[in-house]
Short mmCIF file of C-alpha atoms in Angstrom, two decimals:
data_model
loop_
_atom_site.label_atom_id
_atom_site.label_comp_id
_atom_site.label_asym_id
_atom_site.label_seq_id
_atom_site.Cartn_x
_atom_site.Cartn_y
_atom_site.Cartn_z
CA UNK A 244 73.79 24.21 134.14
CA UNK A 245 76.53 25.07 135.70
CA UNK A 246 79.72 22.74 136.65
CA UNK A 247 80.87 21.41 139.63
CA UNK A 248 84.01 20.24 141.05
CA UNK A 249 84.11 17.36 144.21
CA UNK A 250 87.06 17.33 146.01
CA UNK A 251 87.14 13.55 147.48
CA UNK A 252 89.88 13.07 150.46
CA UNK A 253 90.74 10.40 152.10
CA UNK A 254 90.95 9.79 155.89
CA UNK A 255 92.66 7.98 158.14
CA UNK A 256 91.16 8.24 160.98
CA UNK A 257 87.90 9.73 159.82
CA UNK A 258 87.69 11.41 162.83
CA UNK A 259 88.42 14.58 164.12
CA UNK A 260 89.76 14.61 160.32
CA UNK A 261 86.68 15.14 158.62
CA UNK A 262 84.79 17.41 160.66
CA UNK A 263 88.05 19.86 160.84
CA UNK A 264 88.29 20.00 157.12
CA UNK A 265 84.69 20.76 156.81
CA UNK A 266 85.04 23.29 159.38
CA UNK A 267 87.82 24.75 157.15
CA UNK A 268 86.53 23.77 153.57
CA UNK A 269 83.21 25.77 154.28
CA UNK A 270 85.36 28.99 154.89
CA UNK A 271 86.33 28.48 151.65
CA UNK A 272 82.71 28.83 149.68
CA UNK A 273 82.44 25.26 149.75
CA UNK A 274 78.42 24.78 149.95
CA UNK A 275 77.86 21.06 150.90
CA UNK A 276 79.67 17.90 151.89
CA UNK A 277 79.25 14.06 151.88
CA UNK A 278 80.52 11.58 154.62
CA UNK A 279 82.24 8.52 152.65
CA UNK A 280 83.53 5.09 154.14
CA UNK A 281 87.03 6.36 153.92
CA UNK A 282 86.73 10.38 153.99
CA UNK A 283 84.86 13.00 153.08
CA UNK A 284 83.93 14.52 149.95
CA UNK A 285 83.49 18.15 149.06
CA UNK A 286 81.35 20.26 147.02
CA UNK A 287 81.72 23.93 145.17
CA UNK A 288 81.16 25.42 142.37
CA UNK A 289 83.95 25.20 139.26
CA UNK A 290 83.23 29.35 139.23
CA UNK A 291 84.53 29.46 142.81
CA UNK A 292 86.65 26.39 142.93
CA UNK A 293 89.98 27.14 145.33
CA UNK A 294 92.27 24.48 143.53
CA UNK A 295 95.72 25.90 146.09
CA UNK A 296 93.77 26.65 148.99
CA UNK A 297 92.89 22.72 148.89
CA UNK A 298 96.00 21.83 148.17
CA UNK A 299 97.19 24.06 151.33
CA UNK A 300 94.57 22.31 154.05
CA UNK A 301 95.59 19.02 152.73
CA UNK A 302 98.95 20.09 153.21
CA UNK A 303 98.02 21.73 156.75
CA UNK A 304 96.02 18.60 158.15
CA UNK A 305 98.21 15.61 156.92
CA UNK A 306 99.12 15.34 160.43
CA UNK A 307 95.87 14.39 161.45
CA UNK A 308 94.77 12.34 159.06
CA UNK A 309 94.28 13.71 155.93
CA UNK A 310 96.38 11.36 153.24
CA UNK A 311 95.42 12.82 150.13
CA UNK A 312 92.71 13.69 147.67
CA UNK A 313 91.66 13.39 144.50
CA UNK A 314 89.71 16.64 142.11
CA UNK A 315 86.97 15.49 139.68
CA UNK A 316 84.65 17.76 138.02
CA UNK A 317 80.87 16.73 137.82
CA UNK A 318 79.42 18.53 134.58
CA UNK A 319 76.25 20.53 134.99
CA UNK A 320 73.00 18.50 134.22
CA UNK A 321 69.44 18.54 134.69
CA UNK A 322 69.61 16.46 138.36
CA UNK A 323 66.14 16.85 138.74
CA UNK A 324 65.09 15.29 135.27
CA UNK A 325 63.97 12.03 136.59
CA UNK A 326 60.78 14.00 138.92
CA UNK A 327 60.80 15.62 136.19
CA UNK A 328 59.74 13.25 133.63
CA UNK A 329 57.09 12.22 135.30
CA UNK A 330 55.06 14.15 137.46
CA UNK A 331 51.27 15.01 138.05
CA UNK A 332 49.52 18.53 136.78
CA UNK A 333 48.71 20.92 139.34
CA UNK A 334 45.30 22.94 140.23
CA UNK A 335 45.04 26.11 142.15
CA UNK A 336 41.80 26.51 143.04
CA UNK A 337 39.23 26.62 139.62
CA UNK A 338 41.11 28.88 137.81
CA UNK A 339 44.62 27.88 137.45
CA UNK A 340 46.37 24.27 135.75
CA UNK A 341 50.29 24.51 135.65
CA UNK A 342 51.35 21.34 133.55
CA UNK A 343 54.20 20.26 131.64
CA UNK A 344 54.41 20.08 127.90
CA UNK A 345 53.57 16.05 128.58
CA UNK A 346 50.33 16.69 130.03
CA UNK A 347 47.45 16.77 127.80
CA UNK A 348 45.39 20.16 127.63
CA UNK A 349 42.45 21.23 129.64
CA UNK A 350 40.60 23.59 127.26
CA UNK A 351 37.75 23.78 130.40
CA UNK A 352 40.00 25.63 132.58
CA UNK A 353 40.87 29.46 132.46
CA UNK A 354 44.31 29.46 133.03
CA UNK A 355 46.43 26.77 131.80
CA UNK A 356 50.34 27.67 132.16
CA UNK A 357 52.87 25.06 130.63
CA UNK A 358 55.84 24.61 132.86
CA UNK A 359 58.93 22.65 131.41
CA UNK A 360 60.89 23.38 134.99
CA UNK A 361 64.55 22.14 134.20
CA UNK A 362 65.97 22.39 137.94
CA UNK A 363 63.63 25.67 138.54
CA UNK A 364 61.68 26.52 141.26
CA UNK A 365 57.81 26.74 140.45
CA UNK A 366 55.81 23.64 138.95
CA UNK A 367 52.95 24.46 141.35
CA UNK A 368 53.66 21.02 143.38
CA UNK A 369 54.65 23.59 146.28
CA UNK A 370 52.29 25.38 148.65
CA UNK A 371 53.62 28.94 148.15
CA UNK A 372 53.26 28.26 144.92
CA UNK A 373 49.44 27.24 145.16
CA UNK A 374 48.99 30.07 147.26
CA UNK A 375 49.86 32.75 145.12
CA UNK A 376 48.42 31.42 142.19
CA UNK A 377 45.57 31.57 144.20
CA UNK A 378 45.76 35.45 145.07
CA UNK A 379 47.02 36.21 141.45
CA UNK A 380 43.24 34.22 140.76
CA UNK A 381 41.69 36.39 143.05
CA UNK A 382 43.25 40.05 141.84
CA UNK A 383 42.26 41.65 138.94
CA UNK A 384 45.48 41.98 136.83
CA UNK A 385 44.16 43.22 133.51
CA UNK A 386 46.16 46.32 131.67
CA UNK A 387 48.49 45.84 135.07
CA UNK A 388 52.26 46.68 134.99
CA UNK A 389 53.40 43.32 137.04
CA UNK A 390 56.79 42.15 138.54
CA UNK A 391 57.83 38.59 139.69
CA UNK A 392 60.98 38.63 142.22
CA UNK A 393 62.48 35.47 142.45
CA UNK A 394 60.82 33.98 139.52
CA UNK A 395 62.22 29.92 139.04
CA UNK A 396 60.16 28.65 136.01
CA UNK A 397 58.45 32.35 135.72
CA UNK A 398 55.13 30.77 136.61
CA UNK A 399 53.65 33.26 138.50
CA UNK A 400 54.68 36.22 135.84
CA UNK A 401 53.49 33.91 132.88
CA UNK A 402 50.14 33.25 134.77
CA UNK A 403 49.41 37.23 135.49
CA UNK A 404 50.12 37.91 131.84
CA UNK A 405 47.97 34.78 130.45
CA UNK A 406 45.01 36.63 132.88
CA UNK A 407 45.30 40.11 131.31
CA UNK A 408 48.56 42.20 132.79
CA UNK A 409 49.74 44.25 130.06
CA UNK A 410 53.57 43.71 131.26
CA UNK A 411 55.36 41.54 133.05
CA UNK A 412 58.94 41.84 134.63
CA UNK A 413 60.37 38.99 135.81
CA UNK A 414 63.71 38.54 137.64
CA UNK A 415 65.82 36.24 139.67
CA UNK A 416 69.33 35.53 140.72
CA UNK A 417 70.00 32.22 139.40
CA UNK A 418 71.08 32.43 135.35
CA UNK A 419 68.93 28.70 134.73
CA UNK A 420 66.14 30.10 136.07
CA UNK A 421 66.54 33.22 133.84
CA UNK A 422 67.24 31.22 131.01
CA UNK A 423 63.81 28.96 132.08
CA UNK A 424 61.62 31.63 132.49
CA UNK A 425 62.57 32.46 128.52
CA UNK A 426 61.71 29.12 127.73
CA UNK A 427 58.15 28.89 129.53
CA UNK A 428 57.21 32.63 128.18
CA UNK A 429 57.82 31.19 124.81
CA UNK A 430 56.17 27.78 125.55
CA UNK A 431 52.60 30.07 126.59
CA UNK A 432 53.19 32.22 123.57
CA UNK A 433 53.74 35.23 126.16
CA UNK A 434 56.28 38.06 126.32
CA UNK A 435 58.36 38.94 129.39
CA UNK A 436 61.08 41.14 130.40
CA UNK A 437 63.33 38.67 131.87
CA UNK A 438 66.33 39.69 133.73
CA UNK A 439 68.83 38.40 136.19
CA UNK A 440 69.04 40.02 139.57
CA UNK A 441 67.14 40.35 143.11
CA UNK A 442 64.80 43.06 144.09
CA UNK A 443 67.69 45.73 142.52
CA UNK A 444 66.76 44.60 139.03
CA UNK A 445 63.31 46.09 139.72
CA UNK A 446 64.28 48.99 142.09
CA UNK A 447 63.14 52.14 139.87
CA UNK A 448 60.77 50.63 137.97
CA UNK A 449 57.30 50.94 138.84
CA UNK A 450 54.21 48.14 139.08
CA UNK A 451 50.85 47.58 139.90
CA UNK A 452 51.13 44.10 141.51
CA UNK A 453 54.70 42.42 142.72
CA UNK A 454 54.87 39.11 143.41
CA UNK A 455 58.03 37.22 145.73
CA UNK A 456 57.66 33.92 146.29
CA UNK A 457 61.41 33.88 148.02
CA UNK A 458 62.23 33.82 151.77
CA UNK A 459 61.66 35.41 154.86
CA UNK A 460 64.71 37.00 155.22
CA UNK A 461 65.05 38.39 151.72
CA UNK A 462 61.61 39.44 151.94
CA UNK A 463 62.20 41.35 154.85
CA UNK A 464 65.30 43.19 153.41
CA UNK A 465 64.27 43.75 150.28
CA UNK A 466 60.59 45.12 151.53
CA UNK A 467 61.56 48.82 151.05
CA UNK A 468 62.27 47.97 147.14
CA UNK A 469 59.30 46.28 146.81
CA UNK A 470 56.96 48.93 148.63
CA UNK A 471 59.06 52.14 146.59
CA UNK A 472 58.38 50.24 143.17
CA UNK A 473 54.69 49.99 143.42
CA UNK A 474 52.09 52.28 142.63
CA UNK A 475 50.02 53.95 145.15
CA UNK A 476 47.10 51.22 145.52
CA UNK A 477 49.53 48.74 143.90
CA UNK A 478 49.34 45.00 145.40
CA UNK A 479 51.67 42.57 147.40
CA UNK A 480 52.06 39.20 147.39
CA UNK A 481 54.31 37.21 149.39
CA UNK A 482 55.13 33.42 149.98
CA UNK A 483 58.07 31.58 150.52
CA UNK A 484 57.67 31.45 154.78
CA UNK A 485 56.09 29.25 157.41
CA UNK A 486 52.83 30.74 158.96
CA UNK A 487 55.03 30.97 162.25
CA UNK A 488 56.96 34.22 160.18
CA UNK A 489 54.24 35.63 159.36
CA UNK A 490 53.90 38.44 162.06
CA UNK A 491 57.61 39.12 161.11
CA UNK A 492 56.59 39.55 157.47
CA UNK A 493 53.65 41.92 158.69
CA UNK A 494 55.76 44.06 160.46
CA UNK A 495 58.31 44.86 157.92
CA UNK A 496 55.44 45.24 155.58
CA UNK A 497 53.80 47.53 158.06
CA UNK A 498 57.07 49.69 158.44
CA UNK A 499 57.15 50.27 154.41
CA UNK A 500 54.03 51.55 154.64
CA UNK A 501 51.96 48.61 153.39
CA UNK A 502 49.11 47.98 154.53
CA UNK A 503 47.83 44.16 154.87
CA UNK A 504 44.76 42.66 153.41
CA UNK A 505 44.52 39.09 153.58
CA UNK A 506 46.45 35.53 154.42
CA UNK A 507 46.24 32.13 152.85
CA UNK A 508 48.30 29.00 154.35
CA UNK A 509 48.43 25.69 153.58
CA UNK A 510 51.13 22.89 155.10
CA UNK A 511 52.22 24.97 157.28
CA UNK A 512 53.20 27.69 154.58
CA UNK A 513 51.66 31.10 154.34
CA UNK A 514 50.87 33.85 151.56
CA UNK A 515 49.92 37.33 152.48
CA UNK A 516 48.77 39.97 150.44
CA UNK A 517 49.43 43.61 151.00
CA UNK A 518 48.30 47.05 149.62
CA UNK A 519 50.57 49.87 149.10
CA UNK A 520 48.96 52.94 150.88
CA UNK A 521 51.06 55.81 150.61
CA UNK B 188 50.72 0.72 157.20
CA UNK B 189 54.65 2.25 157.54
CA UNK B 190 55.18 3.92 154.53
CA UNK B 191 58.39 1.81 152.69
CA UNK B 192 62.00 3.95 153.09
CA UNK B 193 64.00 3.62 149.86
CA UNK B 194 67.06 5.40 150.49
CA UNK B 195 68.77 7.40 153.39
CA UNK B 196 71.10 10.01 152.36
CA UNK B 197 73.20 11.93 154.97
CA UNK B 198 74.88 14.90 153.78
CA UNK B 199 75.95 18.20 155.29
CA UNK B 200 74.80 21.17 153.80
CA UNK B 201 75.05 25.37 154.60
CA UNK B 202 72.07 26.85 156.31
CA UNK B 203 69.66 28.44 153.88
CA UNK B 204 71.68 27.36 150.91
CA UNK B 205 70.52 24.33 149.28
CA UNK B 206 70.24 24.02 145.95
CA UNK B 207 70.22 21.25 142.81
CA UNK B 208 73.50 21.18 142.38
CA UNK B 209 75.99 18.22 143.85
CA UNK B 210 75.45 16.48 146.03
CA UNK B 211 72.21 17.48 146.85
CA UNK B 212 70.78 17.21 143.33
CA UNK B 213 72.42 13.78 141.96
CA UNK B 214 71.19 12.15 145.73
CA UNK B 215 67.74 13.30 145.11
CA UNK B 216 67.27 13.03 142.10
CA UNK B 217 68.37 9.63 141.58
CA UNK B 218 65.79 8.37 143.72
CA UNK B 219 63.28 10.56 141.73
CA UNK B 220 62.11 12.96 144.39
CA UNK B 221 61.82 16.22 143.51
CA UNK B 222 64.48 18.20 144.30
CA UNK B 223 63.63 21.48 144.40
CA UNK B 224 60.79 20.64 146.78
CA UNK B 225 64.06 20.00 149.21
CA UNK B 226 65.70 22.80 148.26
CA UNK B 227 62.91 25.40 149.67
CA UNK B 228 61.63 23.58 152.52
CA UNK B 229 65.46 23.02 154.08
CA UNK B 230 66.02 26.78 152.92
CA UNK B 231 63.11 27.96 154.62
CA UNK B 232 63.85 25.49 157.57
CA UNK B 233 67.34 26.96 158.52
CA UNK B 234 67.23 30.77 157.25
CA UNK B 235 68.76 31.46 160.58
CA UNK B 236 71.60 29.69 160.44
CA UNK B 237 72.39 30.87 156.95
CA UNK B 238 76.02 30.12 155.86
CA UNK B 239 76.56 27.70 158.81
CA UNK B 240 77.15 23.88 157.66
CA UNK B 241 74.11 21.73 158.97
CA UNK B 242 74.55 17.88 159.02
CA UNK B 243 70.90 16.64 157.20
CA UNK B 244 69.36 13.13 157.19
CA UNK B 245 67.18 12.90 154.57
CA UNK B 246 64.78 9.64 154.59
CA UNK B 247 63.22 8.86 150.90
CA UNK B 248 60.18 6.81 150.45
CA UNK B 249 58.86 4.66 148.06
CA UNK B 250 56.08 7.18 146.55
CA UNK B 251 58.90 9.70 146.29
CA UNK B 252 58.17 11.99 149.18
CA UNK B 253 60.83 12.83 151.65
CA UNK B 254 61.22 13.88 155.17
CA UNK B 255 64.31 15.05 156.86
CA UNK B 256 65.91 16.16 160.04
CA UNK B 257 67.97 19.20 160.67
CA UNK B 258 71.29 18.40 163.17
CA UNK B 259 73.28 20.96 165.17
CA UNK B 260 76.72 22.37 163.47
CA UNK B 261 79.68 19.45 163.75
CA UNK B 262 81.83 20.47 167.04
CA UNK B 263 84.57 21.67 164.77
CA UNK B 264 82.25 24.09 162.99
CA UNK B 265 80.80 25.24 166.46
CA UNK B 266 84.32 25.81 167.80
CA UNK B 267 85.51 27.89 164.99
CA UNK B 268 82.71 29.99 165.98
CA UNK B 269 83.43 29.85 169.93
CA UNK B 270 86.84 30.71 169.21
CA UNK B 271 85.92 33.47 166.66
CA UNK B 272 88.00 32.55 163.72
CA UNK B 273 87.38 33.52 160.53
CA UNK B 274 89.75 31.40 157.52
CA UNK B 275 88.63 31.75 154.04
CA UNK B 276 92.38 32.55 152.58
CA UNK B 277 95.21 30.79 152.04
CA UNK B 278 96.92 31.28 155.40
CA UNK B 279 97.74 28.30 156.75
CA UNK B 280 94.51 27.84 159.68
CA UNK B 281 96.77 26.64 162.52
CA UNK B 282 98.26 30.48 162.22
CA UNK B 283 95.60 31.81 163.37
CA UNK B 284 95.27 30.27 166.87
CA UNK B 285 92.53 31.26 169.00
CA UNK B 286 91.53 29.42 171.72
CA UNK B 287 88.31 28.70 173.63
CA UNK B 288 86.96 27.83 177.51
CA UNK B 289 85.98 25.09 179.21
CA UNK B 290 82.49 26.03 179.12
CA UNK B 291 82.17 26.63 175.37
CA UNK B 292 83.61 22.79 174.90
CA UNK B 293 81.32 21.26 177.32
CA UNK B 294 77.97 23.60 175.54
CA UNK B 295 79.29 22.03 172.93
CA UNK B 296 79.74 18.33 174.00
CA UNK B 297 76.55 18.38 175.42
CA UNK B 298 74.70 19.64 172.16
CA UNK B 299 76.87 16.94 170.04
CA UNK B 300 76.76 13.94 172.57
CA UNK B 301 74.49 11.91 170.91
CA UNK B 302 76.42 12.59 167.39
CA UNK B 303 79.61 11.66 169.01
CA UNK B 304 78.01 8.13 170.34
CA UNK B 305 79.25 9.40 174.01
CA UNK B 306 77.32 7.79 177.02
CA UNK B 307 78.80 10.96 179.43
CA UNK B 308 79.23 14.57 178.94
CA UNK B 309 82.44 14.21 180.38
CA UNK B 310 83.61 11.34 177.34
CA UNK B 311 82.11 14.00 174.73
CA UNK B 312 84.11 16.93 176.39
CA UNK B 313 87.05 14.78 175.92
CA UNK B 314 86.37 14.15 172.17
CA UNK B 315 85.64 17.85 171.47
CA UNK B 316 88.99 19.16 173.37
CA UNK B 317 90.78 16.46 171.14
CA UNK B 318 89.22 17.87 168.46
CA UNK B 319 89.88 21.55 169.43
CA UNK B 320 93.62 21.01 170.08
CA UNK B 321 93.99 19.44 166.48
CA UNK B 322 92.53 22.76 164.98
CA UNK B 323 95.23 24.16 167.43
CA UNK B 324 92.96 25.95 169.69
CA UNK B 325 94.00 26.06 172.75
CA UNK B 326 91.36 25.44 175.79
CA UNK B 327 91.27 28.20 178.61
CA UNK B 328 90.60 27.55 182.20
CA UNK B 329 90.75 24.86 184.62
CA UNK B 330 90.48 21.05 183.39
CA UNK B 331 87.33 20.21 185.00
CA UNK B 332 87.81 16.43 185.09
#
């Protein structure tokens, strides 16, 4: 988990003060900010932290307001442990359970992944998450090569294997989900090739099925990976997007010579599943 | 029945970046919702304004759902853009002057006028030129009030 550093300044007025810093802080990689009764507070990562810089636009915007600040670093932790510790199992369709190692097991059901998520993406409480558990249901992924772009908790690879693929690759460009994927492969007694990156860790390889449960936008540019790193016949599936991106989606798919097959949506979320033609 | 609101957190986060880290995760998670619920559906929400800093109110109930709304950039953010300055070194920001028109601060007064609590568009323009000149942009064009 990685740590954080909040820069905390105080303002006097709070206005145009605040806004002009944040205008200014956000050039510098600072990611998110929080309006206080007496300034603003700051956000970035202790990797990218910019200790003179701040100490420059402090400097700089005194004039207007700005009377000092104060650096504190917030240690990485598990923020999202109280959810966490307590939340339902999840169903997708018949076939699939994702639980946590607190849940007690369904022996009735045919796929029963153990999630322990730790501040990754993929307990199944999401509709894209549903949905492609729901088209991994659906495809036949026995003695299948399979990769999972973007992969959080490594659900979605740890499901396809528990169903029959022979090998899974699963990568993503966050190190705790890398690191969780590990730990749910071991917790389901499977083995996966886990590796940090985006669609470039699996650029060369080749699969039968890929799954990306990302975004629409790095869907879309990473389509042409996906489409040259499956087999002719190979399948596609896709979440992450709204059903109002979906003809976006299609037509990159369409363009990498893809061809689509079928669409599931729920909320207001969509999964579409593609066939690699040529 | 209304369902019960347990918390309102107001924060301002990049477009298309959210993620569990501070302040988004300790805000959240306190109040037990699950975070990286947020995380993709603001992602997914404001993909095209990657990189740009949103202002989000996020309303927490009591069963731990969430809903939240998406604001417009802050006028400073929007006339860094106008003016097409780039920081993201050490030079001081004021070197860089740019400066912007008329128009551009009253697009932008009229998108932020019911942030900046103004009751005309002319009160707002007046608060985002204030604004402007303390970034040390200077405003083009005639004064139109």
């Amino acid at each position: 988990m990685k740590n954080y550093i909040c820069y905390e300044f105080s303002l006097d007025p709070l206005q145009p003060a605040g806004e002009i810093l944040v205008s200014a802080l956000a050039d510098l990689d600072f990611e998110s900010f929080e309006d206080t009764e007496t300034g603003l507070r700051a956000y970035i990562s202790e990797a990218d932290d910019r200790t003179s810089e701040v100490a420059e636009c402090a400097r700089e915007y005194a004039d207007i307001g700005v009377k000092g600040y104060r650096r504190e670093v917030i240690p990485g932790q598990n923020w999202n442990a109280v959810w966490e510790a307590d939340y339902p199992s999840v169903r997708a369709g018949d076939a699939v359970l994702v639980r946590a190692p607190f849940h007690p097991a369904d022996p009735g059901v045919e796929t029963e992944v153990v999630i322990s998520p730790k501040m990754s993406f993929g307990t199944g409480h999401h509709a894209t998450t549903r949905l492609m558990l729901l088209f991994l249901a659906d495809t036949d992924v026995r003695g299948r090569r399979i990769a999972d772009v973007g992969c959080g908790t490594g659900v979605l690879a740890i499901a396809a294997v528990l169903r029959g693929a022979a090998a899974a690759k699963a990568v993503d460009i966050e190190d705790i989900a890398v690191e969780n994927t590990e730990e749910n492969a071991a917790l389901n007694g499977v083995k996966i090739d886990v590796e940090k990156g985006g669609a470039e860790a699996v650029a060369g390889l080749r699969f039968d099925l890929i799954l990306a449960n990302i975004n629409k936008n790095v869907l879309c540019r990473d389509m042409s990976v996906y489409s040259k790193s499956l087999n002719e016949g190979g399948t596609l599936l896709l979440s992450g997007f709204f059903t109002s991106d979906t003809d976006e989606v299609r037509a990159s798919a369409g363009d990498c010579g893809l061809k689509f097959e079928a669409e599931r949506a729920e909320d207001g979320w969509a999964s579409l599943k593609f066939i690699k033609t040529a | 029945m209304a369902r019960e609101v347990t918390g309102m957190i107001k924060l301002q986060v990049k477009g298309g970046a959210a993620n569990p880290s501070p302040p988004v995760g300790p805000a959240l998670g306190a109040k037990g919702v699950n975070i990286m619920e947020f995380c993709k559906q603001f992602n997914a929400r404001t993909q095209e304004q990657a990189g740009k800093v949103l202002p989000v109110v996020i309303t927490v109930y009591g069963d731990k759902s969430f809903d939240f709304i998406v604001k417009t950039p802050p006028a400073a953010v929007q006339l860094k853009e106008a003016a097409k300055i780039k920081s993201g070194s050490a030079e001081s920001n004021r070197l860089k002057v740019g400066s912007v028109t008329w128009d551009q601060v009253k697009a932008i007064a009229e998108d932020k006028m019911s942030d900046l609590n103004a009751f005309t568009v002319e009160s707002a323009m007046k608060m985002v030129a204030g604004t402007a000149r303390s970034m040390g942009l200077n405003i083009k064009g005639q004064k139109p009030f």
